[in-house]
Amino acid sequence: MTDVRRPGRAAAAAGLFGLLAVLAVVIGWLALAACGLFLPGVGWLIDSCAAPAIGQGQAERLRGAALAEEVRQLERRLAQAASCPPPAQSAAQSAPQPAACPVRRSDRVVLLLDASTSMKWSYTLDPGLERRAGEAGERLRASGMDRSSPAFAEFQSLLREIETAPGTPRIELAKQALTQLADAADAQTGFDLVSFAQCGPPHHEGRFSPAQRADLKRAINGTELRNSTALADALAALPRMIPREEGTPRPLNVVLISDGGDSCGGDPCAAAAQLERERPEINVNVLAITRSIDALRCIADRTGGQFMQAGDAASLAPLLRTAAGQSVPDHCR
């Protein structure tokens, strides 16, 4: 027997497929018109919508809002930083540290005094005039000290100008400062006084115990000026003139008071280096008693000492006390 229901079923299926096709076309057209298709639980199946155009005013407002948010974030971070306690310091970090020692303090001081004739010149002498005189002296020595040479006449003219310049002689200021040092020094400090001038070994004026301060001051004021400046010879003589202590030697400050270099053909810098090799416990602290000389700096540098130059006469005595190790903290002993 033939089944008459099959043609009807096929027709129904075809109609259903047609209806679905029409429905898909309609949905697609609607999605294109709406620039997207969203299904709940699935999400956007079609998302072809262009971003809406933003006007200049709206863009400025967006940038302003972003900047305001950054400012708020920065303020919050600053507030958090201010509320955080600083890291705890260790005892070693919080304890006060002692100041650096400008000069080692010792109870042995050697006063090495320049007694050359240039020390009678004015402390306030024009540095340019002094420099020209030095250059003229070099030319005079190069001429073999020929008194008939133009260099001799030039040197004599400059020398007369220097010797008549107004002002307090350097040697007087040096003696005043040394006398003040003798009065103000520690009761345990002993002094040696050594003067140098003419070519050859220096003069050891004496060794003075703490009880002999009056004798020291008399020796200082009695020092006489002499020709030439044998600075290198004076440095070379110190190891023999100042005996080495037995055992571990204590620091010894040598205070060099001078207004210039060597005029006897010596090399003060080399002599200072040799002194450091022979007697490393000796520091030569240089006090330049003039406004123009810096050539003495190498002596301090090569012996571990300090170079000092007074800006005016009033600062000379305090600098001398420092150079002698008498104005330093106790921990610098």
Short mmCIF file of C-alpha atoms in Angstrom, two decimals:
data_model
loop_
_atom_site.label_atom_id
_atom_site.label_comp_id
_atom_site.label_asym_id
_atom_site.label_seq_id
_atom_site.Cartn_x
_atom_site.Cartn_y
_atom_site.Cartn_z
CA MET A 1 0.00 0.00 0.00
CA THR A 2 1.37 3.40 -0.96
CA ASP A 3 2.15 6.06 1.84
CA VAL A 4 0.41 9.26 0.77
CA ARG A 5 1.97 11.35 3.70
CA ARG A 6 5.52 11.62 2.23
CA PRO A 7 4.80 14.36 -0.35
CA GLY A 8 3.13 16.47 2.32
CA ARG A 9 6.07 16.16 4.66
CA ALA A 10 8.54 17.18 1.99
CA ALA A 11 6.49 20.21 1.15
CA ALA A 12 6.35 21.23 4.83
CA ALA A 13 10.10 20.89 5.21
CA ALA A 14 10.72 22.95 2.10
CA GLY A 15 8.42 25.63 3.41
CA LEU A 16 10.21 25.69 6.75
CA PHE A 17 13.62 26.07 5.11
CA GLY A 18 12.30 28.88 3.00
CA LEU A 19 10.93 30.65 6.04
CA LEU A 20 14.29 30.32 7.82
CA ALA A 21 16.11 31.72 4.80
CA VAL A 22 13.81 34.73 4.69
CA LEU A 23 14.29 35.19 8.44
CA ALA A 24 18.11 35.09 8.07
CA VAL A 25 17.99 37.73 5.33
CA VAL A 26 15.82 39.98 7.46
CA ILE A 27 18.09 39.55 10.52
CA GLY A 28 21.20 40.24 8.42
CA TRP A 29 19.67 43.41 7.01
CA LEU A 30 18.73 44.58 10.50
CA ALA A 31 22.25 43.80 11.80
CA LEU A 32 23.83 45.81 9.00
CA ALA A 33 21.51 48.69 9.64
CA ALA A 34 22.28 48.58 13.39
CA CYS A 35 26.04 47.97 12.66
CA GLY A 36 26.05 44.95 15.01
CA LEU A 37 24.36 41.82 16.27
CA PHE A 38 24.38 40.89 19.96
CA LEU A 39 23.02 37.64 21.36
CA PRO A 40 22.59 37.23 25.12
CA GLY A 41 24.98 34.70 26.50
CA VAL A 42 27.00 34.77 23.26
CA GLY A 43 28.09 38.36 22.82
CA TRP A 44 28.58 40.42 19.71
CA LEU A 45 28.43 38.31 16.58
CA ILE A 46 28.80 41.31 14.33
CA ASP A 47 30.51 44.52 15.49
CA SER A 48 31.13 46.79 12.53
CA CYS A 49 30.07 50.05 14.14
CA ALA A 50 32.52 52.88 13.62
CA ALA A 51 33.62 54.80 16.72
CA PRO A 52 31.62 57.94 17.17
CA ALA A 53 33.41 61.11 16.32
CA ILE A 54 34.66 63.10 19.34
CA GLY A 55 34.60 66.84 19.20
CA GLN A 56 37.53 69.03 20.31
CA GLY A 57 35.73 70.14 23.44
CA GLN A 58 34.98 66.59 24.49
CA ALA A 59 38.61 65.56 23.82
CA GLU A 60 39.87 68.39 26.04
CA ARG A 61 37.51 67.29 28.81
CA LEU A 62 38.77 63.70 28.56
CA ARG A 63 42.40 64.81 28.75
CA GLY A 64 41.57 67.04 31.71
CA ALA A 65 39.90 64.15 33.51
CA ALA A 66 42.91 61.90 32.89
CA LEU A 67 45.30 64.58 34.18
CA ALA A 68 43.16 65.10 37.28
CA GLU A 69 43.30 61.38 37.98
CA GLU A 70 47.11 61.40 37.68
CA VAL A 71 47.28 64.28 40.15
CA ARG A 72 45.08 62.39 42.60
CA GLN A 73 47.31 59.31 42.29
CA LEU A 74 50.42 61.44 42.93
CA GLU A 75 48.84 63.07 45.98
CA ARG A 76 47.99 59.64 47.40
CA ARG A 77 51.59 58.45 46.92
CA LEU A 78 52.98 61.57 48.59
CA ALA A 79 50.62 61.14 51.53
CA GLN A 80 51.71 57.53 51.92
CA ALA A 81 55.40 58.54 51.79
CA ALA A 82 54.90 61.22 54.45
CA SER A 83 53.22 58.74 56.76
CA CYS A 84 56.03 56.18 56.48
CA PRO A 85 58.57 56.44 59.34
CA PRO A 86 62.23 56.96 58.34
CA PRO A 87 64.47 53.88 58.48
CA ALA A 88 66.05 53.34 61.87
CA GLN A 89 69.72 54.29 62.12
CA SER A 90 72.26 52.05 63.68
CA ALA A 91 74.20 53.22 66.70
CA ALA A 92 77.28 53.67 64.54
CA GLN A 93 75.36 55.86 62.10
CA SER A 94 73.65 58.01 64.73
CA ALA A 95 76.76 58.60 66.85
CA PRO A 96 78.53 61.91 66.04
CA GLN A 97 81.72 61.42 64.07
CA PRO A 98 84.92 63.23 65.13
CA ALA A 99 86.09 66.04 62.91
CA ALA A 100 89.02 65.48 60.60
CA CYS A 101 92.41 66.41 62.03
CA PRO A 102 94.06 69.31 60.15
CA VAL A 103 97.41 68.71 61.89
CA ARG A 104 98.54 65.93 64.17
CA ARG A 105 98.93 67.04 67.73
CA SER A 106 102.24 66.29 69.42
CA ASP A 107 104.31 67.42 72.37
CA ARG A 108 107.40 67.83 70.17
CA VAL A 109 107.56 70.84 67.87
CA VAL A 110 110.48 72.10 65.76
CA LEU A 111 110.30 75.75 64.70
CA LEU A 112 112.22 76.10 61.41
CA LEU A 113 112.60 79.85 60.88
CA ASP A 114 113.72 81.52 57.66
CA ALA A 115 116.34 84.12 58.69
CA SER A 116 117.24 85.34 55.20
CA THR A 117 117.48 89.08 54.52
CA SER A 118 114.26 89.04 52.46
CA MET A 119 112.41 88.53 55.76
CA LYS A 120 113.01 92.21 56.52
CA TRP A 121 110.80 93.16 53.58
CA SER A 122 107.26 94.39 54.17
CA TYR A 123 104.59 91.75 54.68
CA THR A 124 102.26 93.76 52.43
CA LEU A 125 104.81 94.10 49.64
CA ASP A 126 103.33 94.10 46.14
CA PRO A 127 103.63 90.50 44.86
CA GLY A 128 104.28 91.78 41.32
CA LEU A 129 107.24 93.84 42.51
CA GLU A 130 108.67 90.88 44.39
CA ARG A 131 108.25 88.64 41.36
CA ARG A 132 110.08 91.12 39.09
CA ALA A 133 112.92 91.33 41.59
CA GLY A 134 113.22 87.54 41.61
CA GLU A 135 113.34 87.41 37.83
CA ALA A 136 115.97 90.15 37.76
CA GLY A 137 118.03 88.22 40.30
CA GLU A 138 117.90 85.14 38.08
CA ARG A 139 119.18 87.18 35.14
CA LEU A 140 121.92 88.62 37.32
CA ARG A 141 123.08 85.15 38.39
CA ALA A 142 123.00 84.03 34.76
CA SER A 143 125.35 86.91 33.90
CA GLY A 144 127.87 85.68 36.48
CA MET A 145 126.97 88.50 38.91
CA ASP A 146 128.52 91.02 36.53
CA ARG A 147 128.15 94.39 38.23
CA SER A 148 128.50 96.17 34.91
CA SER A 149 125.56 94.29 33.34
CA PRO A 150 122.09 95.82 32.85
CA ALA A 151 120.73 93.01 35.04
CA PHE A 152 122.73 94.31 38.01
CA ALA A 153 121.39 97.85 37.60
CA GLU A 154 117.82 96.55 37.23
CA PHE A 155 118.13 94.35 40.31
CA GLN A 156 119.55 97.16 42.44
CA SER A 157 116.75 99.51 41.37
CA LEU A 158 114.06 96.97 42.27
CA LEU A 159 115.78 96.17 45.54
CA ARG A 160 115.77 99.81 46.61
CA GLU A 161 112.06 100.04 45.79
CA ILE A 162 111.36 96.92 47.86
CA GLU A 163 113.38 98.01 50.87
CA THR A 164 111.63 101.39 51.02
CA ALA A 165 108.10 99.93 50.69
CA PRO A 166 105.93 100.73 53.74
CA GLY A 167 104.68 98.04 56.08
CA THR A 168 105.75 95.77 58.95
CA PRO A 169 108.77 93.56 58.20
CA ARG A 170 107.97 89.86 57.85
CA ILE A 171 110.51 88.85 60.47
CA GLU A 172 108.83 91.06 63.06
CA LEU A 173 105.45 89.48 62.42
CA ALA A 174 107.02 86.03 62.57
CA LYS A 175 108.72 86.73 65.89
CA GLN A 176 105.50 88.15 67.36
CA ALA A 177 103.53 85.06 66.32
CA LEU A 178 106.24 82.71 67.62
CA THR A 179 106.31 84.50 70.96
CA GLN A 180 102.52 84.18 71.21
CA LEU A 181 102.85 80.48 70.42
CA ALA A 182 105.38 80.04 73.23
CA ASP A 183 102.93 81.65 75.65
CA ALA A 184 99.87 79.68 74.50
CA ALA A 185 101.35 76.22 73.93
CA ASP A 186 100.39 73.22 76.06
CA ALA A 187 102.34 72.85 79.29
CA GLN A 188 103.72 69.52 78.05
CA THR A 189 105.06 70.80 74.72
CA GLY A 190 108.79 71.18 74.14
CA PHE A 191 110.33 73.19 71.30
CA ASP A 192 113.44 73.19 69.13
CA LEU A 193 114.32 76.44 67.37
CA VAL A 194 116.27 76.14 64.11
CA SER A 195 117.11 79.08 61.84
CA PHE A 196 118.46 78.92 58.30
CA ALA A 197 119.84 81.45 55.82
CA GLN A 198 123.34 81.23 54.37
CA CYS A 199 124.24 78.23 52.23
CA GLY A 200 125.13 75.27 54.39
CA PRO A 201 123.73 73.68 57.55
CA PRO A 202 121.14 75.59 59.60
CA HIS A 203 121.66 76.97 63.09
CA HIS A 204 120.20 74.99 65.95
CA GLU A 205 119.34 77.79 68.35
CA GLY A 206 118.48 75.38 71.16
CA ARG A 207 116.11 72.76 72.58
CA PHE A 208 113.67 74.15 75.14
CA SER A 209 111.67 72.18 77.66
CA PRO A 210 108.19 73.31 78.76
CA ALA A 211 109.84 75.02 81.74
CA GLN A 212 112.13 77.08 79.45
CA ARG A 213 109.55 79.19 77.62
CA ALA A 214 111.25 82.44 78.64
CA ASP A 215 114.54 81.20 77.15
CA LEU A 216 112.69 80.17 73.99
CA LYS A 217 111.23 83.64 73.57
CA ARG A 218 114.64 85.25 74.06
CA ALA A 219 116.11 82.97 71.39
CA ILE A 220 113.29 83.83 69.01
CA ASN A 221 113.72 87.58 69.43
CA GLY A 222 117.52 87.28 69.20
CA THR A 223 117.52 85.58 65.78
CA GLU A 224 119.48 87.68 63.29
CA LEU A 225 119.00 87.85 59.53
CA ARG A 226 121.69 86.60 57.17
CA ASN A 227 122.23 86.43 53.41
CA SER A 228 120.92 83.61 51.17
CA THR A 229 118.22 80.97 51.81
CA ALA A 230 119.50 77.42 52.26
CA LEU A 231 116.08 75.81 52.60
CA ALA A 232 117.00 72.41 51.13
CA ASP A 233 120.04 72.17 53.42
CA ALA A 234 117.83 72.92 56.43
CA LEU A 235 115.42 70.12 55.57
CA ALA A 236 118.26 67.69 54.93
CA ALA A 237 119.78 68.45 58.35
CA LEU A 238 116.64 67.72 60.36
CA PRO A 239 117.13 63.92 60.75
CA ARG A 240 120.58 64.49 62.28
CA MET A 241 119.57 67.53 64.29
CA ILE A 242 116.44 65.99 65.84
CA PRO A 243 117.26 62.58 67.36
CA ARG A 244 114.89 59.70 66.70
CA GLU A 245 113.08 58.30 69.70
CA GLU A 246 113.56 54.68 70.66
CA GLY A 247 110.74 52.27 69.94
CA THR A 248 107.78 53.59 67.99
CA PRO A 249 108.49 57.28 67.42
CA ARG A 250 105.79 59.76 68.32
CA PRO A 251 104.52 62.28 65.76
CA LEU A 252 106.71 65.35 65.44
CA ASN A 253 105.54 68.60 63.91
CA VAL A 254 108.04 70.79 62.10
CA VAL A 255 106.72 74.29 61.44
CA LEU A 256 108.49 75.95 58.53
CA ILE A 257 108.09 79.74 58.49
CA SER A 258 109.47 81.16 55.26
CA ASP A 259 108.88 83.73 52.54
CA GLY A 260 110.47 81.97 49.59
CA GLY A 261 112.41 79.15 48.02
CA ASP A 262 116.03 78.08 47.98
CA SER A 263 118.78 80.43 46.74
CA CYS A 264 121.71 78.03 47.25
CA GLY A 265 121.04 75.66 44.35
CA GLY A 266 119.17 73.11 46.45
CA ASP A 267 115.90 71.34 45.68
CA PRO A 268 113.51 71.72 48.65
CA CYS A 269 110.94 69.34 47.13
CA ALA A 270 113.51 66.55 46.74
CA ALA A 271 114.86 67.23 50.24
CA ALA A 272 111.32 66.93 51.63
CA ALA A 273 110.80 63.60 49.87
CA GLN A 274 114.06 62.29 51.32
CA LEU A 275 113.03 63.49 54.80
CA GLU A 276 109.78 61.54 54.49
CA ARG A 277 111.71 58.38 53.60
CA GLU A 278 114.12 58.75 56.52
CA ARG A 279 111.74 60.05 59.18
CA PRO A 280 108.10 59.35 58.31
CA GLU A 281 106.97 60.50 61.77
CA ILE A 282 107.98 64.08 60.87
CA ASN A 283 105.38 66.32 59.26
CA VAL A 284 106.50 69.66 57.88
CA ASN A 285 103.66 72.17 58.13
CA VAL A 286 104.48 75.20 56.01
CA LEU A 287 103.40 78.71 56.96
CA ALA A 288 104.15 81.03 54.04
CA ILE A 289 104.75 84.48 55.51
CA THR A 290 104.13 86.37 52.30
CA ARG A 291 101.24 86.93 49.94
CA SER A 292 102.90 85.67 46.76
CA ILE A 293 104.84 82.46 47.45
CA ASP A 294 103.25 79.10 46.70
CA ALA A 295 106.46 77.24 45.78
CA LEU A 296 106.72 75.85 49.32
CA ARG A 297 103.59 73.71 48.95
CA CYS A 298 105.50 70.64 47.76
CA ILE A 299 107.34 70.45 51.11
CA ALA A 300 104.08 69.99 52.99
CA ASP A 301 102.67 67.64 50.37
CA ARG A 302 105.67 65.31 50.39
CA THR A 303 105.92 65.03 54.18
CA GLY A 304 102.21 64.69 54.96
CA GLY A 305 102.00 68.21 56.35
CA GLN A 306 99.77 71.19 55.69
CA PHE A 307 100.42 74.30 53.62
CA MET A 308 99.07 77.51 55.12
CA GLN A 309 99.18 81.07 53.87
CA ALA A 310 97.94 83.94 55.99
CA GLY A 311 95.61 86.32 54.20
CA ASP A 312 96.62 89.13 56.56
CA ALA A 313 98.91 89.75 59.51
CA ALA A 314 96.12 89.16 62.05
CA SER A 315 95.63 85.55 60.93
CA LEU A 316 99.32 84.69 61.22
CA ALA A 317 99.37 83.79 64.94
CA PRO A 318 96.26 81.53 64.82
CA LEU A 319 97.64 79.72 61.78
CA LEU A 320 100.97 79.24 63.53
CA ARG A 321 99.23 77.63 66.52
CA THR A 322 97.41 75.27 64.16
CA ALA A 323 100.61 74.43 62.29
CA ALA A 324 102.29 73.58 65.57
CA GLY A 325 99.41 71.26 66.53
CA GLN A 326 98.33 73.42 69.44
CA SER A 327 94.84 74.30 68.20
CA VAL A 328 93.46 70.87 67.30
CA PRO A 329 90.99 68.54 69.09
CA ASP A 330 92.26 66.04 71.62
CA HIS A 331 91.48 63.09 69.34
CA CYS A 332 94.13 64.41 66.90
CA ARG A 333 96.96 63.48 69.27
#
